[in-house]
PDB file of N, CA and C and ligand atoms in Angstrom:
ATOM      1  N   MET F  49     114.368  71.826  85.696  1.00 44.00           N
ATOM      2  CA  MET F  49     113.987  72.636  87.071  1.00 44.00           C
ATOM      3  C   MET F  49     114.513  71.977  87.333  1.00 44.00           C
ATOM      4  N   ARG F  50     116.180  72.119  88.001  1.00 48.00           N
ATOM      5  CA  ARG F  50     116.651  71.786  88.843  1.00 48.00           C
ATOM      6  C   ARG F  50     117.374  72.462  89.186  1.00 48.00           C
ATOM      7  N   ARG F  51     117.685  74.009  88.365  1.00 50.00           N
ATOM      8  CA  ARG F  51     117.433  75.066  88.838  1.00 50.00           C
ATOM      9  C   ARG F  51     116.250  75.634  89.292  1.00 50.00           C
ATOM     10  N   LEU F  52     115.370  75.954  89.112  1.00 48.00           N
ATOM     11  CA  LEU F  52     113.803  75.688  89.600  1.00 48.00           C
ATOM     12  C   LEU F  52     113.621  75.540  91.192  1.00 48.00           C
ATOM     13  N   GLY F  53     114.046  74.347  91.658  1.00 47.00           N
ATOM     14  CA  GLY F  53     114.064  73.999  93.066  1.00 47.00           C
ATOM     15  C   GLY F  53     115.072  74.361  93.830  1.00 47.00           C
ATOM     16  N   LEU F  54     116.405  75.265  93.441  1.00 46.00           N
ATOM     17  CA  LEU F  54     117.340  75.250  94.007  1.00 46.00           C
ATOM     18  C   LEU F  54     116.422  76.350  94.298  1.00 46.00           C
ATOM     19  N   ALA F  55     115.955  77.202  93.397  1.00 47.00           N
ATOM     20  CA  ALA F  55     115.918  78.767  93.591  1.00 47.00           C
ATOM     21  C   ALA F  55     114.731  78.829  94.583  1.00 47.00           C
ATOM     22  N   ALA F  56     113.960  77.752  95.451  1.00 43.00           N
ATOM     23  CA  ALA F  56     112.554  77.187  96.380  1.00 43.00           C
ATOM     24  C   ALA F  56     113.236  77.059  97.319  1.00 43.00           C
ATOM     25  N   VAL F  57     114.411  76.590  96.751  1.00 44.00           N
ATOM     26  CA  VAL F  57     114.598  76.761  98.294  1.00 44.00           C
ATOM     27  C   VAL F  57     115.600  77.799  99.261  1.00 44.00           C
ATOM     28  N   VAL F  58     116.382  78.552  97.917  1.00 46.00           N
ATOM     29  CA  VAL F  58     117.213  79.557  98.939  1.00 46.00           C
ATOM     30  C   VAL F  58     115.660  80.500  99.024  1.00 46.00           C
ATOM     31  N   ALA F  59     114.368  80.680  98.576  1.00 46.00           N
ATOM     32  CA  ALA F  59     114.611  81.376  98.853  1.00 46.00           C
ATOM     33  C   ALA F  59     113.227  80.965 100.230  1.00 46.00           C
ATOM     34  N   GLY F  60     113.186  79.951 100.295  1.00 46.00           N
ATOM     35  CA  GLY F  60     112.451  79.371 101.928  1.00 46.00           C
ATOM     36  C   GLY F  60     113.562  79.561 102.806  1.00 46.00           C
ATOM     37  N   LEU F  61     114.755  79.841 102.844  1.00 49.00           N
ATOM     38  CA  LEU F  61     115.915  79.763 103.271  1.00 49.00           C
ATOM     39  C   LEU F  61     115.678  81.332 104.397  1.00 49.00           C
ATOM     40  N   ALA F  62     115.183  82.342 102.986  1.00 49.00           N
ATOM     41  CA  ALA F  62     115.764  84.073 103.114  1.00 49.00           C
ATOM     42  C   ALA F  62     114.606  84.443 104.239  1.00 49.00           C
ATOM     43  N   SER F  63     114.383  84.005 105.622  1.00 50.00           N
ATOM     44  CA  SER F  63     113.290  84.503 106.018  1.00 50.00           C
ATOM     45  C   SER F  63     113.357  86.372 106.343  1.00 50.00           C
ATOM     46  N   PRO F  64     112.198  87.296 105.170  1.00 49.00           N
ATOM     47  CA  PRO F  64     112.074  88.350 105.694  1.00 49.00           C
ATOM     48  C   PRO F  64     112.243  88.959 107.254  1.00 49.00           C
ATOM     49  N   ALA F  65     111.730  88.187 108.579  1.00 53.00           N
ATOM     50  CA  ALA F  65     112.113  88.539 109.095  1.00 53.00           C
ATOM     51  C   ALA F  65     114.161  89.059 110.354  1.00 53.00           C
ATOM     52  N   MET F  66     114.276  87.853 109.564  1.00 58.00           N
ATOM     53  CA  MET F  66     116.081  88.351 110.034  1.00 58.00           C
ATOM     54  C   MET F  66     116.775  88.761 109.131  1.00 58.00           C
ATOM     55  N   ALA F  67     116.371  89.129 108.039  1.00 74.00           N
ATOM     56  CA  ALA F  67     117.366  89.529 106.763  1.00 74.00           C
ATOM     57  C   ALA F  67     117.077  90.683 106.960  1.00 74.00           C
ATOM     58  N   HIS F  68     116.612  91.455 107.182  1.00 89.00           N
ATOM     59  CA  HIS F  68     116.700  93.105 107.652  1.00 89.00           C
ATOM     60  C   HIS F  68     118.250  93.895 107.756  1.00 89.00           C
ATOM     61  N   ALA F  69     118.343  94.824 106.761  1.00 93.00           N
ATOM     62  CA  ALA F  69     119.827  95.186 107.678  1.00 93.00           C
ATOM     63  C   ALA F  69     119.316  95.751 108.779  1.00 93.00           C
ATOM     64  N   PHE F  70     119.416  95.825 109.780  1.00 95.00           N
ATOM     65  CA  PHE F  70     119.665  96.738 111.318  1.00 95.00           C
ATOM     66  C   PHE F  70     120.909  97.260 111.848  1.00 95.00           C
ATOM     67  N   LEU F  71     120.637  98.564 112.232  1.00 96.00           N
ATOM     68  CA  LEU F  71     122.191  99.291 112.380  1.00 96.00           C
ATOM     69  C   LEU F  71     122.256  98.695 113.940  1.00 96.00           C
ATOM     70  N   GLU F  72     123.638  97.931 113.740  1.00 96.00           N
ATOM     71  CA  GLU F  72     124.430  97.432 115.376  1.00 96.00           C
ATOM     72  C   GLU F  72     125.149  98.043 116.338  1.00 96.00           C
ATOM     73  N   LYS F  73     125.616  98.525 115.260  1.00 97.00           N
ATOM     74  CA  LYS F  73     126.520 100.149 116.168  1.00 97.00           C
ATOM     75  C   LYS F  73     126.956 100.246 115.267  1.00 97.00           C
ATOM     76  N   ALA F  74     127.429 102.239 115.898  1.00 98.00           N
ATOM     77  CA  ALA F  74     127.751 103.135 115.079  1.00 98.00           C
ATOM     78  C   ALA F  74     128.715 103.731 115.879  1.00 98.00           C
ATOM     79  N   SER F  75     130.004 104.515 115.226  1.00 98.00           N
ATOM     80  CA  SER F  75     130.542 105.281 115.621  1.00 98.00           C
ATOM     81  C   SER F  75     131.134 107.145 114.995  1.00 98.00           C
ATOM     82  N   PRO F  76     130.229 107.995 115.611  1.00 98.00           N
ATOM     83  CA  PRO F  76     129.349 107.969 116.813  1.00 98.00           C
ATOM     84  C   PRO F  76     128.633 107.487 117.072  1.00 98.00           C
ATOM     85  N   ALA F  77     128.282 107.487 118.041  1.00 98.00           N
ATOM     86  CA  ALA F  77     127.207 106.300 118.846  1.00 98.00           C
ATOM     87  C   ALA F  77     126.039 107.569 118.693  1.00 98.00           C
ATOM     88  N   ALA F  78     125.098 107.187 118.609  1.00 97.00           N
ATOM     89  CA  ALA F  78     123.397 108.057 118.927  1.00 97.00           C
ATOM     90  C   ALA F  78     124.128 108.537 120.342  1.00 97.00           C
ATOM     91  N   GLY F  79     123.245 110.167 120.497  1.00 98.00           N
ATOM     92  CA  GLY F  79     124.076 111.120 121.435  1.00 98.00           C
ATOM     93  C   GLY F  79     125.024 110.980 122.488  1.00 98.00           C
ATOM     94  N   GLU F  80     126.251 110.579 121.136  1.00 98.00           N
ATOM     95  CA  GLU F  80     127.543 110.410 121.796  1.00 98.00           C
ATOM     96  C   GLU F  80     127.808 112.119 121.837  1.00 98.00           C
ATOM     97  N   ASN F  81     128.739 113.228 122.949  1.00 98.00           N
ATOM     98  CA  ASN F  81     129.692 113.943 122.823  1.00 98.00           C
ATOM     99  C   ASN F  81     130.998 113.874 122.883  1.00 98.00           C
ATOM    100  N   LEU F  82     131.293 114.541 122.258  1.00 98.00           N
ATOM    101  CA  LEU F  82     132.632 113.648 121.430  1.00 98.00           C
ATOM    102  C   LEU F  82     133.336 115.015 120.784  1.00 98.00           C
ATOM    103  N   ARG F  83     135.213 115.039 120.973  1.00 98.00           N
ATOM    104  CA  ARG F  83     135.858 116.639 119.854  1.00 98.00           C
ATOM    105  C   ARG F  83     135.468 115.644 118.634  1.00 98.00           C
ATOM    106  N   ALA F  84     135.343 116.799 117.637  1.00 98.00           N
ATOM    107  CA  ALA F  84     135.856 116.387 116.579  1.00 98.00           C
ATOM    108  C   ALA F  84     135.915 114.943 115.726  1.00 98.00           C
ATOM    109  N   PRO F  85     135.601 114.346 114.972  1.00 98.00           N
ATOM    110  CA  PRO F  85     135.371 112.770 114.604  1.00 98.00           C
ATOM    111  C   PRO F  85     135.760 112.730 112.799  1.00 98.00           C
ATOM    112  N   ALA F  86     137.023 112.181 112.512  1.00 98.00           N
ATOM    113  CA  ALA F  86     136.932 112.318 111.176  1.00 98.00           C
ATOM    114  C   ALA F  86     136.035 111.150 110.382  1.00 98.00           C
ATOM    115  N   ARG F  87     135.637 110.454 110.534  1.00 98.00           N
ATOM    116  CA  ARG F  87     134.496 110.105 110.092  1.00 98.00           C
ATOM    117  C   ARG F  87     133.661 109.496 110.587  1.00 98.00           C
ATOM    118  N   VAL F  88     132.266 109.024 110.238  1.00 98.00           N
ATOM    119  CA  VAL F  88     131.566 107.546 111.135  1.00 98.00           C
ATOM    120  C   VAL F  88     131.444 106.775 110.787  1.00 98.00           C
ATOM    121  N   GLU F  89     131.069 105.708 111.322  1.00 98.00           N
ATOM    122  CA  GLU F  89     131.519 104.225 110.739  1.00 98.00           C
ATOM    123  C   GLU F  89     129.927 103.905 111.584  1.00 98.00           C
ATOM    124  N   LEU F  90     129.287 103.055 110.218  1.00 98.00           N
ATOM    125  CA  LEU F  90     128.424 102.196 110.657  1.00 98.00           C
ATOM    126  C   LEU F  90     128.695 100.652 110.743  1.00 98.00           C
ATOM    127  N   HIS F  91     127.801 100.255 111.660  1.00 98.00           N
ATOM    128  CA  HIS F  91     127.757  98.360 111.468  1.00 98.00           C
ATOM    129  C   HIS F  91     126.347  97.778 111.615  1.00 98.00           C
ATOM    130  N   PHE F  92     126.372  97.195 110.237  1.00 97.00           N
ATOM    131  CA  PHE F  92     124.740  96.686 110.264  1.00 97.00           C
ATOM    132  C   PHE F  92     124.672  95.049 110.610  1.00 97.00           C
ATOM    133  N   SER F  93     123.712  94.679 110.734  1.00 95.00           N
ATOM    134  CA  SER F  93     124.077  93.116 110.887  1.00 95.00           C
ATOM    135  C   SER F  93     123.320  92.408 109.433  1.00 95.00           C
ATOM    136  N   GLU F  94     123.079  93.063 108.478  1.00 94.00           N
ATOM    137  CA  GLU F  94     123.144  91.632 107.436  1.00 94.00           C
ATOM    138  C   GLU F  94     123.887  92.395 106.398  1.00 94.00           C
ATOM    139  N   LEU F  95     124.664  91.381 105.055  1.00 95.00           N
ATOM    140  CA  LEU F  95     125.263  92.496 104.170  1.00 95.00           C
ATOM    141  C   LEU F  95     124.569  93.470 102.986  1.00 95.00           C
ATOM    142  N   LEU F  96     125.078  94.031 102.377  1.00 96.00           N
ATOM    143  CA  LEU F  96     124.524  95.969 102.236  1.00 96.00           C
ATOM    144  C   LEU F  96     124.841  95.513 101.023  1.00 96.00           C
ATOM    145  N   GLU F  97     124.058  95.798 100.179  1.00 95.00           N
ATOM    146  CA  GLU F  97     124.071  96.098  99.145  1.00 95.00           C
ATOM    147  C   GLU F  97     124.559  97.583  98.357  1.00 95.00           C
ATOM    148  N   PRO F  98     125.544  98.192  98.067  1.00 95.00           N
ATOM    149  CA  PRO F  98     126.818  99.509  98.321  1.00 95.00           C
ATOM    150  C   PRO F  98     125.367 100.092  97.150  1.00 95.00           C
ATOM    151  N   SER F  99     125.283  99.877  96.065  1.00 95.00           N
ATOM    152  CA  SER F  99     124.340 100.798  95.170  1.00 95.00           C
ATOM    153  C   SER F  99     123.211 101.683  96.050  1.00 95.00           C
ATOM    154  N   PHE F 100     122.091 101.125  96.849  1.00 95.00           N
ATOM    155  CA  PHE F 100     121.268 101.298  97.750  1.00 95.00           C
ATOM    156  C   PHE F 100     121.545 102.059  98.872  1.00 95.00           C
ATOM    157  N   SER F 101     122.750 101.882  99.589  1.00 97.00           N
ATOM    158  CA  SER F 101     123.266 102.424 101.095  1.00 97.00           C
ATOM    159  C   SER F 101     124.346 103.528 100.785  1.00 97.00           C
ATOM    160  N   ALA F 102     123.757 104.527 101.910  1.00 98.00           N
ATOM    161  CA  ALA F 102     124.150 105.884 102.083  1.00 98.00           C
ATOM    162  C   ALA F 102     124.194 105.839 103.590  1.00 98.00           C
ATOM    163  N   VAL F 103     124.781 106.994 104.163  1.00 98.00           N
ATOM    164  CA  VAL F 103     125.048 107.442 105.040  1.00 98.00           C
ATOM    165  C   VAL F 103     125.779 109.241 104.820  1.00 98.00           C
ATOM    166  N   THR F 104     124.683 109.850 105.070  1.00 98.00           N
ATOM    167  CA  THR F 104     124.997 111.531 105.348  1.00 98.00           C
ATOM    168  C   THR F 104     125.105 112.202 106.364  1.00 98.00           C
ATOM    169  N   VAL F 105     126.132 112.868 106.695  1.00 98.00           N
ATOM    170  CA  VAL F 105     125.711 114.374 108.034  1.00 98.00           C
ATOM    171  C   VAL F 105     125.691 115.392 107.810  1.00 98.00           C
ATOM    172  N   ALA F 106     124.673 115.519 108.660  1.00 98.00           N
ATOM    173  CA  ALA F 106     124.278 117.568 108.202  1.00 98.00           C
ATOM    174  C   ALA F 106     124.788 118.102 109.619  1.00 98.00           C
ATOM    175  N   ASP F 107     124.892 119.223 109.013  1.00 98.00           N
ATOM    176  CA  ASP F 107     125.333 120.565 110.905  1.00 98.00           C
ATOM    177  C   ASP F 107     123.971 120.461 111.151  1.00 98.00           C
ATOM    178  N   GLU F 108     124.256 121.923 111.807  1.00 97.00           N
ATOM    179  CA  GLU F 108     122.794 122.352 112.774  1.00 97.00           C
ATOM    180  C   GLU F 108     121.829 123.246 111.100  1.00 97.00           C
ATOM    181  N   SER F 109     122.409 123.861 110.550  1.00 98.00           N
ATOM    182  CA  SER F 109     121.877 124.241 109.208  1.00 98.00           C
ATOM    183  C   SER F 109     121.807 123.870 107.893  1.00 98.00           C
ATOM    184  N   GLY F 110     121.880 122.470 108.544  1.00 98.00           N
ATOM    185  CA  GLY F 110     121.393 121.052 107.409  1.00 98.00           C
ATOM    186  C   GLY F 110     122.609 120.723 105.946  1.00 98.00           C
ATOM    187  N   ALA F 111     123.858 122.201 106.643  1.00 98.00           N
ATOM    188  CA  ALA F 111     124.538 121.503 104.985  1.00 98.00           C
ATOM    189  C   ALA F 111     125.025 120.088 105.326  1.00 98.00           C
ATOM    190  N   ASP F 112     125.255 119.859 104.001  1.00 98.00           N
ATOM    191  CA  ASP F 112     126.707 118.088 104.387  1.00 98.00           C
ATOM    192  C   ASP F 112     127.570 118.233 104.835  1.00 98.00           C
ATOM    193  N   VAL F 113     128.234 117.735 106.013  1.00 98.00           N
ATOM    194  CA  VAL F 113     129.736 117.551 106.599  1.00 98.00           C
ATOM    195  C   VAL F 113     130.428 116.734 105.754  1.00 98.00           C
ATOM    196  N   GLY F 114     129.884 116.027 104.730  1.00 98.00           N
ATOM    197  CA  GLY F 114     130.708 114.328 104.081  1.00 98.00           C
ATOM    198  C   GLY F 114     131.940 114.944 103.056  1.00 98.00           C
ATOM    199  N   ALA F 115     132.694 114.757 103.790  1.00 98.00           N
ATOM    200  CA  ALA F 115     134.493 114.695 102.181  1.00 98.00           C
ATOM    201  C   ALA F 115     134.416 113.902 101.682  1.00 98.00           C
ATOM    202  N   GLY F 116     133.017 113.774 100.086  1.00 93.00           N
ATOM    203  CA  GLY F 116     132.580 112.960  99.707  1.00 93.00           C
ATOM    204  C   GLY F 116     131.412 111.733  99.712  1.00 93.00           C
ATOM    205  N   PRO F 117     131.409 110.374  99.429  1.00 96.00           N
ATOM    206  CA  PRO F 117     130.566 110.210  99.214  1.00 96.00           C
ATOM    207  C   PRO F 117     130.733 108.696 100.575  1.00 96.00           C
ATOM    208  N   SER F 118     129.579 108.153 100.710  1.00 98.00           N
ATOM    209  CA  SER F 118     129.731 107.367 101.208  1.00 98.00           C
ATOM    210  C   SER F 118     129.959 105.978 100.796  1.00 98.00           C
ATOM    211  N   VAL F 119     130.508 104.845 102.254  1.00 98.00           N
ATOM    212  CA  VAL F 119     131.468 104.281 101.370  1.00 98.00           C
ATOM    213  C   VAL F 119     130.632 103.171 101.872  1.00 98.00           C
ATOM    214  N   ALA F 120     129.919 101.814 100.839  1.00 97.00           N
ATOM    215  CA  ALA F 120     129.674 100.705 101.844  1.00 97.00           C
ATOM    216  C   ALA F 120     130.086  99.808 101.221  1.00 97.00           C
ATOM    217  N   SER F 121     130.468  98.417 102.221  1.00 96.00           N
ATOM    218  CA  SER F 121     131.278  97.497 101.499  1.00 96.00           C
ATOM    219  C   SER F 121     130.963  96.610 103.230  1.00 96.00           C
ATOM    220  N   GLY F 122     130.503  94.970 102.393  1.00 96.00           N
ATOM    221  CA  GLY F 122     130.079  93.749 103.670  1.00 96.00           C
ATOM    222  C   GLY F 122     129.248  94.378 104.383  1.00 96.00           C
ATOM    223  N   ASP F 123     129.351  94.331 105.834  1.00 96.00           N
ATOM    224  CA  ASP F 123     128.017  95.493 106.716  1.00 96.00           C
ATOM    225  C   ASP F 123     128.289  96.402 107.337  1.00 96.00           C
ATOM    226  N   ASP F 124     128.939  97.458 106.300  1.00 98.00           N
ATOM    227  CA  ASP F 124     130.100  98.621 106.881  1.00 98.00           C
ATOM    228  C   ASP F 124     129.489  99.302 105.784  1.00 98.00           C
ATOM    229  N   MET F 125     129.297 100.508 106.565  1.00 98.00           N
ATOM    230  CA  MET F 125     129.341 101.438 105.734  1.00 98.00           C
ATOM    231  C   MET F 125     130.137 103.007 106.709  1.00 98.00           C
ATOM    232  N   THR F 126     130.937 103.751 105.704  1.00 98.00           N
ATOM    233  CA  THR F 126     131.681 104.620 106.082  1.00 98.00           C
ATOM    234  C   THR F 126     131.944 106.201 105.657  1.00 98.00           C
ATOM    235  N   LEU F 127     131.724 107.309 106.179  1.00 98.00           N
ATOM    236  CA  LEU F 127     131.405 108.311 105.349  1.00 98.00           C
ATOM    237  C   LEU F 127     132.688 108.666 106.518  1.00 98.00           C
ATOM    238  N   ALA F 128     133.570 109.846 105.523  1.00 98.00           N
ATOM    239  CA  ALA F 128     134.448 110.613 105.801  1.00 98.00           C
ATOM    240  C   ALA F 128     134.325 111.863 105.498  1.00 98.00           C
ATOM    241  N   LEU F 129     134.114 112.703 106.570  1.00 98.00           N
ATOM    242  CA  LEU F 129     134.273 113.803 107.167  1.00 98.00           C
ATOM    243  C   LEU F 129     134.741 114.985 107.363  1.00 98.00           C
ATOM    244  N   LYS F 130     134.449 116.024 107.058  1.00 98.00           N
ATOM    245  CA  LYS F 130     134.970 117.495 106.771  1.00 98.00           C
ATOM    246  C   LYS F 130     135.396 118.033 108.995  1.00 98.00           C
ATOM    247  N   PRO F 131     135.798 118.762 108.783  1.00 98.00           N
ATOM    248  CA  PRO F 131     136.364 118.844 110.094  1.00 98.00           C
ATOM    249  C   PRO F 131     135.395 119.760 110.694  1.00 98.00           C
ATOM    250  N   LEU F 132     135.291 118.992 112.021  1.00 98.00           N
ATOM    251  CA  LEU F 132     133.578 119.457 111.804  1.00 98.00           C
ATOM    252  C   LEU F 132     134.301 120.807 113.806  1.00 98.00           C
ATOM    253  N   LYS F 133     133.258 121.753 113.123  1.00 98.00           N
ATOM    254  CA  LYS F 133     133.492 122.626 114.814  1.00 98.00           C
ATOM    255  C   LYS F 133     132.693 122.051 115.399  1.00 98.00           C
ATOM    256  N   PRO F 134     132.540 122.276 116.844  1.00 98.00           N
ATOM    257  CA  PRO F 134     131.190 121.672 118.017  1.00 98.00           C
ATOM    258  C   PRO F 134     130.303 122.389 117.514  1.00 98.00           C
ATOM    259  N   GLY F 135     129.837 121.903 117.885  1.00 98.00           N
ATOM    260  CA  GLY F 135     127.979 122.135 117.242  1.00 98.00           C
ATOM    261  C   GLY F 135     127.196 119.836 117.196  1.00 98.00           C
ATOM    262  N   ARG F 136     125.973 120.326 116.820  1.00 98.00           N
ATOM    263  CA  ARG F 136     125.021 119.496 117.111  1.00 98.00           C
ATOM    264  C   ARG F 136     125.254 118.346 115.422  1.00 98.00           C
ATOM    265  N   TYR F 137     125.681 117.326 115.228  1.00 98.00           N
ATOM    266  CA  TYR F 137     125.671 116.924 113.389  1.00 98.00           C
ATOM    267  C   TYR F 137     124.355 116.005 113.678  1.00 98.00           C
ATOM    268  N   ARG F 138     123.266 115.580 112.557  1.00 98.00           N
ATOM    269  CA  ARG F 138     122.862 114.600 112.499  1.00 98.00           C
ATOM    270  C   ARG F 138     123.721 113.317 111.440  1.00 98.00           C
ATOM    271  N   VAL F 139     123.271 112.155 111.667  1.00 98.00           N
ATOM    272  CA  VAL F 139     123.527 110.992 111.000  1.00 98.00           C
ATOM    273  C   VAL F 139     122.184 110.612 109.403  1.00 98.00           C
ATOM    274  N   THR F 140     122.275 110.440 108.939  1.00 98.00           N
ATOM    275  CA  THR F 140     120.762 110.233 108.229  1.00 98.00           C
ATOM    276  C   THR F 140     121.179 108.815 107.556  1.00 98.00           C
ATOM    277  N   TRP F 141     120.982 107.537 107.629  1.00 98.00           N
ATOM    278  CA  TRP F 141     121.359 106.665 107.244  1.00 98.00           C
ATOM    279  C   TRP F 141     119.983 105.717 106.060  1.00 98.00           C
ATOM    280  N   HIS F 142     120.054 105.416 105.431  1.00 97.00           N
ATOM    281  CA  HIS F 142     119.693 103.800 104.920  1.00 97.00           C
ATOM    282  C   HIS F 142     120.328 103.005 104.114  1.00 97.00           C
ATOM    283  N   ALA F 143     119.441 101.417 104.491  1.00 97.00           N
ATOM    284  CA  ALA F 143     120.384 100.326 103.439  1.00 97.00           C
ATOM    285  C   ALA F 143     119.398  99.412 103.518  1.00 97.00           C
ATOM    286  N   VAL F 144     120.075  99.165 102.187  1.00 96.00           N
ATOM    287  CA  VAL F 144     119.110  97.730 101.385  1.00 96.00           C
ATOM    288  C   VAL F 144     120.091  96.343 101.879  1.00 96.00           C
ATOM    289  N   SER F 145     119.236  95.139 102.325  1.00 94.00           N
ATOM    290  CA  SER F 145     120.289  94.198 102.863  1.00 94.00           C
ATOM    291  C   SER F 145     120.146  93.591 101.097  1.00 94.00           C
ATOM    292  N   VAL F 146     121.190  92.646 101.097  1.00 89.00           N
ATOM    293  CA  VAL F 146     121.271  91.902  99.960  1.00 89.00           C
ATOM    294  C   VAL F 146     120.357  91.166  99.491  1.00 89.00           C
ATOM    295  N   ASP F 147     119.144  90.988 100.423  1.00 87.00           N
ATOM    296  CA  ASP F 147     117.961  90.486 100.282  1.00 87.00           C
ATOM    297  C   ASP F 147     116.662  91.397  99.417  1.00 87.00           C
ATOM    298  N   THR F 148     117.060  92.707  99.198  1.00 90.00           N
ATOM    299  CA  THR F 148     116.268  93.754  98.624  1.00 90.00           C
ATOM    300  C   THR F 148     115.531  94.513  99.418  1.00 90.00           C
ATOM    301  N   HIS F 149     115.587  94.358 101.241  1.00 93.00           N
ATOM    302  CA  HIS F 149     115.002  94.692 101.883  1.00 93.00           C
ATOM    303  C   HIS F 149     115.477  95.699 102.758  1.00 93.00           C
ATOM    304  N   ARG F 150     114.587  96.782 102.782  1.00 95.00           N
ATOM    305  CA  ARG F 150     114.975  98.937 103.339  1.00 95.00           C
ATOM    306  C   ARG F 150     114.385  99.122 104.746  1.00 95.00           C
ATOM    307  N   THR F 151     115.665  99.759 105.075  1.00 96.00           N
ATOM    308  CA  THR F 151     115.944 100.039 106.500  1.00 96.00           C
ATOM    309  C   THR F 151     117.014 101.980 106.753  1.00 96.00           C
ATOM    310  N   GLU F 152     115.755 102.432 107.555  1.00 97.00           N
ATOM    311  CA  GLU F 152     116.501 103.546 107.194  1.00 97.00           C
ATOM    312  C   GLU F 152     116.508 104.314 108.513  1.00 97.00           C
ATOM    313  N   GLY F 153     117.145 104.965 109.468  1.00 97.00           N
ATOM    314  CA  GLY F 153     117.664 106.016 110.508  1.00 97.00           C
ATOM    315  C   GLY F 153     117.644 106.884 110.352  1.00 97.00           C
ATOM    316  N   LYS F 154     117.747 108.132 111.346  1.00 97.00           N
ATOM    317  CA  LYS F 154     118.871 109.591 112.221  1.00 97.00           C
ATOM    318  C   LYS F 154     119.217 109.214 112.901  1.00 97.00           C
ATOM    319  N   TYR F 155     119.907 109.602 113.299  1.00 98.00           N
ATOM    320  CA  TYR F 155     120.578 110.460 115.249  1.00 98.00           C
ATOM    321  C   TYR F 155     122.024 111.105 115.466  1.00 98.00           C
ATOM    322  N   ASN F 156     121.061 111.906 116.530  1.00 98.00           N
ATOM    323  CA  ASN F 156     122.404 113.128 116.550  1.00 98.00           C
ATOM    324  C   ASN F 156     123.734 112.973 117.830  1.00 98.00           C
ATOM    325  N   PHE F 157     124.695 113.604 117.634  1.00 98.00           N
ATOM    326  CA  PHE F 157     125.882 113.100 118.141  1.00 98.00           C
ATOM    327  C   PHE F 157     126.145 114.577 118.509  1.00 98.00           C
ATOM    328  N   LEU F 158     127.287 115.356 119.318  1.00 98.00           N
ATOM    329  CA  LEU F 158     127.403 116.797 119.707  1.00 98.00           C
ATOM    330  C   LEU F 158     128.932 116.319 119.597  1.00 98.00           C
ATOM    331  N   VAL F 159     129.431 117.494 118.704  1.00 98.00           N
ATOM    332  CA  VAL F 159     130.823 117.560 119.014  1.00 98.00           C
ATOM    333  C   VAL F 159     130.872 118.922 119.767  1.00 98.00           C
ATOM    334  N   VAL F 160     132.080 118.413 121.017  1.00 98.00           N
ATOM    335  CA  VAL F 160     132.183 119.641 121.600  1.00 98.00           C
ATOM    336  C   VAL F 160     133.498 119.641 121.820  1.00 98.00           C
ATOM    337  N   PRO F 161     133.993 121.454 122.473  1.00 95.00           N
ATOM    338  CA  PRO F 161     135.348 121.882 121.764  1.00 95.00           C
ATOM    339  C   PRO F 161     136.584 121.046 122.897  1.00 95.00           C
TER     340      PRO F 161
HETATM  341 CU1   CU T 286     114.708  91.263 104.821  1.00 68.72          CU
END
């Protein structure tokens, strides 16, 4: 009974509205024009489930330009990139917060010479 009571309290605190992992900060940012970045770094509003959270980056032909899989740790996700040529790139991410809610998004950035 004691365990059941504690679980009910925890569930009551985890409000669905405030527990989703929203993308708060990204580098490169959406729409940014910049020299070739070495990595993409995403910062979220909530802690992530690393096994179910990932980010990929693709060039204009759709080819994956990540140097290995992304790494989720705490409320951040990072993806090391291959050397990027000038052009448009698309970042696609999905995140599952520790409350199991899923969010996702995509955006572009532009690498300039
Ligand atoms: Cu949530």
